[in-house]
Amino acid sequence: MASIPSIAMWDDHDIFDGWGSYDEERQNCPVYQGIYPIARRQDRSFPPAASSGAA
């Protein structure tokens, strides 16, 4: 498996379960609006592990 290329991508569950499926009033509140940029920043601070090529 180490030689099979892969790509890491996040989905709504990486923000929190049910992200984007709540009512419009909740999605537009300041707390809800602040969650996405924080989750994105945290996700990007932990890049996927890379192989050095040595097995």
Short mmCIF file of C-alpha atoms in Angstrom, two decimals:
data_model
loop_
_atom_site.label_atom_id
_atom_site.label_comp_id
_atom_site.label_asym_id
_atom_site.label_seq_id
_atom_site.Cartn_x
_atom_site.Cartn_y
_atom_site.Cartn_z
CA MET A 1 0.00 0.00 0.00
CA ALA A 2 2.92 2.36 0.57
CA SER A 3 3.46 2.71 -3.17
CA ILE A 4 -0.16 3.56 -4.01
CA PRO A 5 -0.67 7.31 -4.48
CA SER A 6 -3.41 8.87 -2.39
CA ILE A 7 -4.85 12.26 -1.69
CA ALA A 8 -6.16 13.54 1.62
CA MET A 9 -9.29 15.64 1.54
CA TRP A 10 -11.67 16.75 4.21
CA ASP A 11 -15.43 16.71 4.23
CA ASP A 12 -18.21 18.13 6.38
CA HIS A 13 -17.49 15.66 9.19
CA ASP A 14 -14.03 17.14 9.60
CA ILE A 15 -15.69 20.41 10.63
CA PHE A 16 -18.40 18.75 12.75
CA ASP A 17 -21.09 16.18 12.13
CA GLY A 18 -23.93 17.64 10.10
CA TRP A 19 -22.04 20.74 8.93
CA GLY A 20 -24.11 22.56 6.34
CA SER A 21 -27.37 20.76 7.12
CA TYR A 22 -28.64 23.04 9.88
CA ASP A 23 -31.30 25.71 9.42
CA GLU A 24 -30.31 29.02 7.82
CA GLU A 25 -30.64 31.02 11.04
CA ARG A 26 -28.10 28.81 12.80
CA GLN A 27 -25.72 28.73 9.83
CA ASN A 28 -25.69 32.54 9.71
CA CYS A 29 -24.99 33.08 13.42
CA PRO A 30 -21.52 34.47 14.32
CA VAL A 31 -20.43 31.35 16.22
CA TYR A 32 -21.31 29.03 13.33
CA GLN A 33 -19.62 31.39 10.85
CA GLY A 34 -16.44 31.36 12.95
CA ILE A 35 -16.13 27.57 13.02
CA TYR A 36 -15.21 27.04 9.35
CA PRO A 37 -12.08 29.23 9.21
CA ILE A 38 -10.79 27.71 12.44
CA ALA A 39 -11.42 24.15 11.22
CA ARG A 40 -9.72 24.94 7.90
CA ARG A 41 -6.70 26.46 9.62
CA GLN A 42 -6.37 23.44 11.92
CA ASP A 43 -6.74 21.00 9.03
CA ARG A 44 -3.95 22.73 7.12
CA SER A 45 -1.65 22.73 10.13
CA PHE A 46 -1.45 18.92 10.02
CA PRO A 47 -0.36 17.91 6.51
CA PRO A 48 -0.63 14.24 5.55
CA ALA A 49 2.44 12.15 6.31
CA ALA A 50 4.78 11.74 3.36
CA SER A 51 6.93 8.76 2.60
CA SER A 52 10.67 9.25 2.29
CA GLY A 53 10.74 6.56 -0.37
CA ALA A 54 12.56 4.09 1.86
CA ALA A 55 10.59 0.98 2.67
#
